[in-house]
Amino acid sequence: MSEKEYAFDVEKITAEVVAWIQKWISENGNERTKVIVGISGGKDSSVVAALMVKALGKERVIGVMMPNGEQKDILDSQTVVNHLGIEHYTVNIASAYEGIQKAFAVAGIVENDENEFFDENKLMNDSFSSIFKTNTPARLRMVTLYGIGAQIGNCRVANTCNLSEDLVGYSTFYLGKPLIFIRKMERNIEFERKV
């Protein structure tokens, strides 16, 4: 199906989502509650951050960029936070990720050649499963967002996972009161096929 076969009222959906964000924050926070958004530079986090700014104002939105070591596309994230004019932090999760790998090796969970393990140019060792390599950085990012929220106080973390990520269990929010955002937006958006 081509794009022309769908009707999508951007202004209507945006207004509905902005109203929903404002209502959710008023029910789960107060007029000073801030929202923390993990900014990858991709479309999900960029849309969430932009809608949060539209709903709450830029002074109530905090962007957090969380590279794992050197990340070539970090400039995309920086472009988003600069464009939105929001307070932002960069927290490199590489040392936490390496620390977990080391702790697993010390505990005997994985076998490891200690000389290879501390290679600065290689964050991921072949001793770790692909699931570990994929999910652990995402979980560290979740911990980082909630940690920043706890440190600042009176914050809510916006979930930027989309419906397909939730369906396969990739969503990283389990505790607290996250602002389950993209899922809500996807459920509210109905594409009507033109006849």
mmCIF file of N, CA, C and O in Angstrom, residues 59-135:
data_model
loop_
_atom_site.group_PDB
_atom_site.id
_atom_site.type_symbol
_atom_site.label_atom_id
_atom_site.label_comp_id
_atom_site.label_asym_id
_atom_site.label_seq_id
_atom_site.Cartn_x
_atom_site.Cartn_y
_atom_site.Cartn_z
ATOM 1 N N GLU A 59 11.649 23.466 29.470
ATOM 2 C CA GLU A 59 12.264 23.511 30.800
ATOM 3 C C GLU A 59 11.895 22.293 31.656
ATOM 4 O O GLU A 59 12.523 22.065 32.689
ATOM 5 N N ARG A 60 10.931 21.501 31.214
ATOM 6 C CA ARG A 60 10.516 20.318 31.982
ATOM 7 C C ARG A 60 10.924 19.002 31.314
ATOM 8 O O ARG A 60 10.484 17.931 31.730
ATOM 9 N N VAL A 61 11.770 19.082 30.298
ATOM 10 C CA VAL A 61 12.213 17.881 29.584
ATOM 11 C C VAL A 61 13.738 17.796 29.663
ATOM 12 O O VAL A 61 14.433 18.775 29.403
ATOM 13 N N ILE A 62 14.233 16.625 30.039
ATOM 14 C CA ILE A 62 15.671 16.381 30.142
ATOM 15 C C ILE A 62 16.026 15.253 29.179
ATOM 16 O O ILE A 62 15.445 14.167 29.247
ATOM 17 N N GLY A 63 16.960 15.506 28.297
ATOM 18 C CA GLY A 63 17.435 14.482 27.370
ATOM 19 C C GLY A 63 18.715 13.852 27.886
ATOM 20 O O GLY A 63 19.579 14.545 28.420
ATOM 21 N N VAL A 64 18.824 12.533 27.730
ATOM 22 C CA VAL A 64 20.019 11.826 28.172
ATOM 23 C C VAL A 64 20.539 10.982 27.016
ATOM 24 O O VAL A 64 19.820 10.128 26.485
ATOM 25 N N MET A 65 21.773 11.253 26.640
ATOM 26 C CA MET A 65 22.442 10.485 25.596
ATOM 27 C C MET A 65 23.359 9.485 26.284
ATOM 28 O O MET A 65 24.083 9.855 27.210
ATOM 29 N N MET A 66 23.310 8.224 25.858
ATOM 30 C CA MET A 66 24.027 7.167 26.573
ATOM 31 C C MET A 66 24.804 6.260 25.627
ATOM 32 O O MET A 66 24.442 5.101 25.409
ATOM 33 N N PRO A 67 25.897 6.763 25.073
ATOM 34 C CA PRO A 67 26.706 5.911 24.196
ATOM 35 C C PRO A 67 27.383 4.799 25.000
ATOM 36 O O PRO A 67 27.581 4.926 26.209
ATOM 37 N N ASN A 68 27.700 3.726 24.320
ATOM 38 C CA ASN A 68 28.462 2.628 24.923
ATOM 39 C C ASN A 68 29.846 2.674 24.292
ATOM 40 O O ASN A 68 30.108 2.047 23.287
ATOM 41 N N GLY A 69 30.729 3.473 24.876
ATOM 42 C CA GLY A 69 32.041 3.706 24.282
ATOM 43 C C GLY A 69 31.924 4.811 23.254
ATOM 44 O O GLY A 69 31.168 5.765 23.422
ATOM 45 N N GLU A 70 32.653 4.664 22.162
ATOM 46 C CA GLU A 70 32.575 5.649 21.088
ATOM 47 C C GLU A 70 31.388 5.290 20.207
ATOM 48 O O GLU A 70 31.241 4.151 19.774
ATOM 49 N N GLN A 71 30.542 6.259 19.956
ATOM 50 C CA GLN A 71 29.350 6.018 19.156
ATOM 51 C C GLN A 71 29.323 7.012 18.013
ATOM 52 O O GLN A 71 29.242 8.210 18.228
ATOM 53 N N LYS A 72 29.391 6.493 16.800
ATOM 54 C CA LYS A 72 29.510 7.349 15.623
ATOM 55 C C LYS A 72 28.290 8.233 15.396
ATOM 56 O O LYS A 72 28.417 9.342 14.897
ATOM 57 N N ASP A 73 27.094 7.752 15.789
ATOM 58 C CA ASP A 73 25.889 8.533 15.516
ATOM 59 C C ASP A 73 25.451 9.403 16.698
ATOM 60 O O ASP A 73 24.327 9.894 16.721
ATOM 61 N N ILE A 74 26.319 9.629 17.667
ATOM 62 C CA ILE A 74 25.974 10.456 18.828
ATOM 63 C C ILE A 74 25.650 11.887 18.392
ATOM 64 O O ILE A 74 24.879 12.585 19.059
ATOM 65 N N LEU A 75 26.184 12.321 17.269
ATOM 66 C CA LEU A 75 25.884 13.660 16.769
ATOM 67 C C LEU A 75 24.399 13.818 16.438
ATOM 68 O O LEU A 75 23.851 14.916 16.561
ATOM 69 N N ASP A 76 23.733 12.718 16.041
ATOM 70 C CA ASP A 76 22.294 12.772 15.789
ATOM 71 C C ASP A 76 21.559 13.120 17.076
ATOM 72 O O ASP A 76 20.640 13.943 17.077
ATOM 73 N N SER A 77 21.960 12.501 18.172
ATOM 74 C CA SER A 77 21.353 12.788 19.478
ATOM 75 C C SER A 77 21.590 14.231 19.878
ATOM 76 O O SER A 77 20.684 14.916 20.375
ATOM 77 N N GLN A 78 22.808 14.691 19.687
ATOM 78 C CA GLN A 78 23.158 16.067 20.039
ATOM 79 C C GLN A 78 22.338 17.060 19.213
ATOM 80 O O GLN A 78 21.886 18.081 19.728
ATOM 81 N N THR A 79 22.118 16.747 17.955
ATOM 82 C CA THR A 79 21.306 17.602 17.093
ATOM 83 C C THR A 79 19.880 17.715 17.637
ATOM 84 O O THR A 79 19.299 18.805 17.659
ATOM 85 N N VAL A 80 19.322 16.602 18.092
ATOM 86 C CA VAL A 80 17.952 16.600 18.631
ATOM 87 C C VAL A 80 17.855 17.485 19.867
ATOM 88 O O VAL A 80 16.985 18.361 19.952
ATOM 89 N N VAL A 81 18.741 17.288 20.851
ATOM 90 C CA VAL A 81 18.642 18.079 22.089
ATOM 91 C C VAL A 81 18.922 19.558 21.827
ATOM 92 O O VAL A 81 18.293 20.420 22.441
ATOM 93 N N ASN A 82 19.832 19.850 20.923
ATOM 94 C CA ASN A 82 20.111 21.250 20.579
ATOM 95 C C ASN A 82 18.910 21.893 19.891
ATOM 96 O O ASN A 82 18.543 23.029 20.191
ATOM 97 N N HIS A 83 18.320 21.163 18.960
ATOM 98 C CA HIS A 83 17.146 21.681 18.241
ATOM 99 C C HIS A 83 15.992 21.964 19.204
ATOM 100 O O HIS A 83 15.318 22.989 19.095
ATOM 101 N N LEU A 84 15.768 21.062 20.147
ATOM 102 C CA LEU A 84 14.667 21.229 21.100
ATOM 103 C C LEU A 84 15.005 22.219 22.212
ATOM 104 O O LEU A 84 14.113 22.714 22.895
ATOM 105 N N GLY A 85 16.289 22.493 22.402
ATOM 106 C CA GLY A 85 16.713 23.424 23.439
ATOM 107 C C GLY A 85 16.501 22.895 24.852
ATOM 108 O O GLY A 85 16.247 23.660 25.777
ATOM 109 N N ILE A 86 16.618 21.577 25.021
ATOM 110 C CA ILE A 86 16.367 20.982 26.331
ATOM 111 C C ILE A 86 17.664 20.743 27.105
ATOM 112 O O ILE A 86 18.736 20.587 26.513
ATOM 113 N N GLU A 87 17.529 20.747 28.421
ATOM 114 C CA GLU A 87 18.646 20.365 29.286
ATOM 115 C C GLU A 87 19.030 18.936 28.911
ATOM 116 O O GLU A 87 18.163 18.107 28.627
ATOM 117 N N HIS A 88 20.325 18.653 28.894
ATOM 118 C CA HIS A 88 20.731 17.307 28.493
ATOM 119 C C HIS A 88 22.055 16.913 29.136
ATOM 120 O O HIS A 88 22.839 17.760 29.554
ATOM 121 N N TYR A 89 22.236 15.605 29.202
ATOM 122 C CA TYR A 89 23.447 15.023 29.759
ATOM 123 C C TYR A 89 23.912 13.900 28.834
ATOM 124 O O TYR A 89 23.101 13.244 28.193
ATOM 125 N N THR A 90 25.215 13.684 28.818
ATOM 126 C CA THR A 90 25.776 12.514 28.133
ATOM 127 C C THR A 90 26.418 11.645 29.195
ATOM 128 O O THR A 90 27.304 12.092 29.922
ATOM 129 N N VAL A 91 25.927 10.418 29.301
ATOM 130 C CA VAL A 91 26.457 9.457 30.257
ATOM 131 C C VAL A 91 26.960 8.263 29.453
ATOM 132 O O VAL A 91 26.165 7.516 28.878
ATOM 133 N N ASN A 92 28.275 8.104 29.380
ATOM 134 C CA ASN A 92 28.843 6.988 28.633
ATOM 135 C C ASN A 92 28.757 5.739 29.506
ATOM 136 O O ASN A 92 29.335 5.691 30.588
ATOM 137 N N ILE A 93 28.020 4.731 29.035
ATOM 138 C CA ILE A 93 27.783 3.529 29.832
ATOM 139 C C ILE A 93 28.884 2.480 29.667
ATOM 140 O O ILE A 93 28.806 1.394 30.246
ATOM 141 N N ALA A 94 29.936 2.790 28.912
ATOM 142 C CA ALA A 94 30.981 1.801 28.615
ATOM 143 C C ALA A 94 31.631 1.230 29.878
ATOM 144 O O ALA A 94 31.828 0.021 29.979
ATOM 145 N N SER A 95 31.967 2.077 30.843
ATOM 146 C CA SER A 95 32.649 1.561 32.035
ATOM 147 C C SER A 95 31.714 0.668 32.855
ATOM 148 O O SER A 95 32.153 -0.331 33.431
ATOM 149 N N ALA A 96 30.425 1.001 32.903
ATOM 150 C CA ALA A 96 29.468 0.132 33.607
ATOM 151 C C ALA A 96 29.333 -1.201 32.877
ATOM 152 O O ALA A 96 29.292 -2.269 33.501
ATOM 153 N N TYR A 97 29.293 -1.154 31.556
ATOM 154 C CA TYR A 97 29.180 -2.374 30.754
ATOM 155 C C TYR A 97 30.420 -3.253 30.930
ATOM 156 O O TYR A 97 30.317 -4.461 31.146
ATOM 157 N N GLU A 98 31.583 -2.640 30.882
ATOM 158 C CA GLU A 98 32.825 -3.382 31.105
ATOM 159 C C GLU A 98 32.876 -3.940 32.528
ATOM 160 O O GLU A 98 33.368 -5.040 32.757
ATOM 161 N N GLY A 99 32.372 -3.172 33.489
ATOM 162 C CA GLY A 99 32.346 -3.620 34.880
ATOM 163 C C GLY A 99 31.499 -4.861 35.068
ATOM 164 O O GLY A 99 31.879 -5.777 35.805
ATOM 165 N N ILE A 100 30.359 -4.921 34.402
ATOM 166 C CA ILE A 100 29.505 -6.113 34.486
ATOM 167 C C ILE A 100 30.201 -7.301 33.838
ATOM 168 O O ILE A 100 30.179 -8.408 34.368
ATOM 169 N N GLN A 101 30.851 -7.069 32.705
ATOM 170 C CA GLN A 101 31.584 -8.157 32.062
ATOM 171 C C GLN A 101 32.668 -8.688 33.001
ATOM 172 O O GLN A 101 32.826 -9.900 33.161
ATOM 173 N N LYS A 102 33.401 -7.785 33.613
ATOM 174 C CA LYS A 102 34.472 -8.188 34.526
ATOM 175 C C LYS A 102 33.901 -8.940 35.718
ATOM 176 O O LYS A 102 34.442 -9.973 36.129
ATOM 177 N N ALA A 103 32.809 -8.453 36.280
ATOM 178 C CA ALA A 103 32.187 -9.118 37.425
ATOM 179 C C ALA A 103 31.740 -10.533 37.059
ATOM 180 O O ALA A 103 31.892 -11.465 37.856
ATOM 181 N N PHE A 104 31.207 -10.714 35.862
ATOM 182 C CA PHE A 104 30.806 -12.049 35.409
ATOM 183 C C PHE A 104 32.026 -12.963 35.284
ATOM 184 O O PHE A 104 31.969 -14.134 35.646
ATOM 185 N N ALA A 105 33.114 -12.418 34.759
ATOM 186 C CA ALA A 105 34.334 -13.211 34.612
ATOM 187 C C ALA A 105 34.892 -13.599 35.975
ATOM 188 O O ALA A 105 35.256 -14.756 36.203
ATOM 189 N N VAL A 106 34.940 -12.659 36.902
ATOM 190 C CA VAL A 106 35.460 -12.928 38.253
ATOM 191 C C VAL A 106 34.595 -13.961 38.962
ATOM 192 O O VAL A 106 35.097 -14.841 39.664
ATOM 193 N N ALA A 107 33.279 -13.884 38.759
ATOM 194 C CA ALA A 107 32.355 -14.824 39.406
ATOM 195 C C ALA A 107 32.384 -16.204 38.753
ATOM 196 O O ALA A 107 31.833 -17.154 39.297
ATOM 197 N N GLY A 108 33.027 -16.316 37.598
ATOM 198 C CA GLY A 108 33.099 -17.606 36.908
ATOM 199 C C GLY A 108 31.897 -17.899 36.035
ATOM 200 O O GLY A 108 31.708 -19.022 35.595
ATOM 201 N N ILE A 109 31.082 -16.888 35.787
ATOM 202 C CA ILE A 109 29.903 -17.075 34.939
ATOM 203 C C ILE A 109 30.319 -17.271 33.491
ATOM 204 O O ILE A 109 29.681 -18.020 32.751
ATOM 205 N N VAL A 110 31.393 -16.597 33.103
ATOM 206 C CA VAL A 110 31.948 -16.773 31.765
ATOM 207 C C VAL A 110 33.440 -17.042 31.897
ATOM 208 O O VAL A 110 34.083 -16.587 32.838
ATOM 209 N N GLU A 111 33.962 -17.786 30.952
ATOM 210 C CA GLU A 111 35.406 -17.982 30.904
ATOM 211 C C GLU A 111 35.974 -16.861 30.055
ATOM 212 O O GLU A 111 35.374 -16.440 29.081
ATOM 213 N N ASN A 112 37.153 -16.417 30.442
ATOM 214 C CA ASN A 112 37.684 -15.268 29.746
ATOM 215 C C ASN A 112 39.199 -15.259 29.782
ATOM 216 O O ASN A 112 39.807 -15.577 30.795
ATOM 217 N N ASP A 113 39.787 -14.870 28.663
ATOM 218 C CA ASP A 113 41.216 -14.626 28.602
ATOM 219 C C ASP A 113 41.433 -13.209 29.106
ATOM 220 O O ASP A 113 41.035 -12.247 28.468
ATOM 221 N N GLU A 114 42.020 -13.063 30.289
ATOM 222 C CA GLU A 114 42.152 -11.756 30.930
ATOM 223 C C GLU A 114 42.897 -10.758 30.057
ATOM 224 O O GLU A 114 42.600 -9.569 30.064
ATOM 225 N N ASN A 115 43.842 -11.198 29.250
ATOM 226 C CA ASN A 115 44.563 -10.274 28.370
ATOM 227 C C ASN A 115 43.644 -9.699 27.304
ATOM 228 O O ASN A 115 43.738 -8.534 26.945
ATOM 229 N N GLU A 116 42.723 -10.523 26.796
ATOM 230 C CA GLU A 116 41.792 -10.067 25.762
ATOM 231 C C GLU A 116 40.710 -9.177 26.364
ATOM 232 O O GLU A 116 40.260 -8.228 25.752
ATOM 233 N N PHE A 117 40.316 -9.463 27.588
ATOM 234 C CA PHE A 117 39.196 -8.781 28.226
ATOM 235 C C PHE A 117 39.390 -7.275 28.328
ATOM 236 O O PHE A 117 38.468 -6.510 28.140
ATOM 237 N N PHE A 118 40.582 -6.829 28.595
ATOM 238 C CA PHE A 118 40.811 -5.417 28.830
ATOM 239 C C PHE A 118 41.316 -4.671 27.598
ATOM 240 O O PHE A 118 41.854 -3.593 27.711
ATOM 241 N N ASP A 119 41.100 -5.226 26.428
ATOM 242 C CA ASP A 119 41.428 -4.542 25.187
ATOM 243 C C ASP A 119 40.508 -3.328 25.054
ATOM 244 O O ASP A 119 39.290 -3.458 24.950
ATOM 245 N N GLU A 120 41.072 -2.122 25.083
ATOM 246 C CA GLU A 120 40.282 -0.895 25.051
ATOM 247 C C GLU A 120 39.463 -0.747 23.772
ATOM 248 O O GLU A 120 38.462 -0.049 23.743
ATOM 249 N N ASN A 121 39.887 -1.380 22.705
ATOM 250 C CA ASN A 121 39.196 -1.255 21.429
ATOM 251 C C ASN A 121 38.094 -2.290 21.251
ATOM 252 O O ASN A 121 37.430 -2.320 20.234
ATOM 253 N N LYS A 122 37.907 -3.178 22.223
ATOM 254 C CA LYS A 122 36.932 -4.245 22.088
ATOM 255 C C LYS A 122 36.102 -4.332 23.361
ATOM 256 O O LYS A 122 36.554 -4.881 24.356
ATOM 257 N N LEU A 123 34.914 -3.750 23.339
ATOM 258 C CA LEU A 123 34.065 -3.763 24.524
ATOM 259 C C LEU A 123 33.420 -5.123 24.749
ATOM 260 O O LEU A 123 33.204 -5.528 25.877
ATOM 261 N N MET A 124 33.080 -5.824 23.684
ATOM 262 C CA MET A 124 32.364 -7.077 23.830
ATOM 263 C C MET A 124 33.284 -8.261 23.555
ATOM 264 O O MET A 124 33.896 -8.353 22.517
ATOM 265 N N ASN A 125 33.329 -9.162 24.504
ATOM 266 C CA ASN A 125 34.161 -10.344 24.400
ATOM 267 C C ASN A 125 33.338 -11.492 23.845
ATOM 268 O O ASN A 125 32.145 -11.589 24.097
ATOM 269 N N ASP A 126 33.975 -12.400 23.122
ATOM 270 C CA ASP A 126 33.281 -13.532 22.523
ATOM 271 C C ASP A 126 32.703 -14.495 23.557
ATOM 272 O O ASP A 126 31.887 -15.341 23.223
ATOM 273 N N SER A 127 33.096 -14.394 24.817
ATOM 274 C CA SER A 127 32.566 -15.263 25.863
ATOM 275 C C SER A 127 31.128 -14.934 26.225
ATOM 276 O O SER A 127 30.462 -15.720 26.882
ATOM 277 N N PHE A 128 30.648 -13.794 25.830
ATOM 278 C CA PHE A 128 29.305 -13.354 26.201
ATOM 279 C C PHE A 128 28.312 -13.647 25.090
ATOM 280 O O PHE A 128 28.616 -13.489 23.914
ATOM 281 N N SER A 129 27.114 -14.072 25.484
ATOM 282 C CA SER A 129 26.086 -14.433 24.509
ATOM 283 C C SER A 129 25.591 -13.205 23.754
ATOM 284 O O SER A 129 25.719 -12.065 24.222
ATOM 285 N N SER A 130 24.986 -13.454 22.614
ATOM 286 C CA SER A 130 24.438 -12.351 21.830
ATOM 287 C C SER A 130 23.302 -11.671 22.593
ATOM 288 O O SER A 130 23.119 -10.451 22.488
ATOM 289 N N ILE A 131 22.544 -12.436 23.369
ATOM 290 C CA ILE A 131 21.471 -11.839 24.168
ATOM 291 C C ILE A 131 22.062 -10.889 25.208
ATOM 292 O O ILE A 131 21.571 -9.782 25.406
ATOM 293 N N PHE A 132 23.141 -11.308 25.870
ATOM 294 C CA PHE A 132 23.816 -10.440 26.840
ATOM 295 C C PHE A 132 24.287 -9.157 26.155
ATOM 296 O O PHE A 132 24.072 -8.058 26.656
ATOM 297 N N LYS A 133 24.919 -9.310 25.001
ATOM 298 C CA LYS A 133 25.482 -8.155 24.288
ATOM 299 C C LYS A 133 24.402 -7.187 23.817
ATOM 300 O O LYS A 133 24.628 -5.979 23.764
ATOM 301 N N THR A 134 23.233 -7.701 23.498
ATOM 302 C CA THR A 134 22.141 -6.860 23.019
ATOM 303 C C THR A 134 21.364 -6.225 24.171
ATOM 304 O O THR A 134 21.078 -5.031 24.150
ATOM 305 N N ASN A 135 21.017 -7.029 25.166
ATOM 306 C CA ASN A 135 20.122 -6.550 26.220
ATOM 307 C C ASN A 135 20.807 -5.795 27.350
ATOM 308 O O ASN A 135 20.206 -4.894 27.937
#
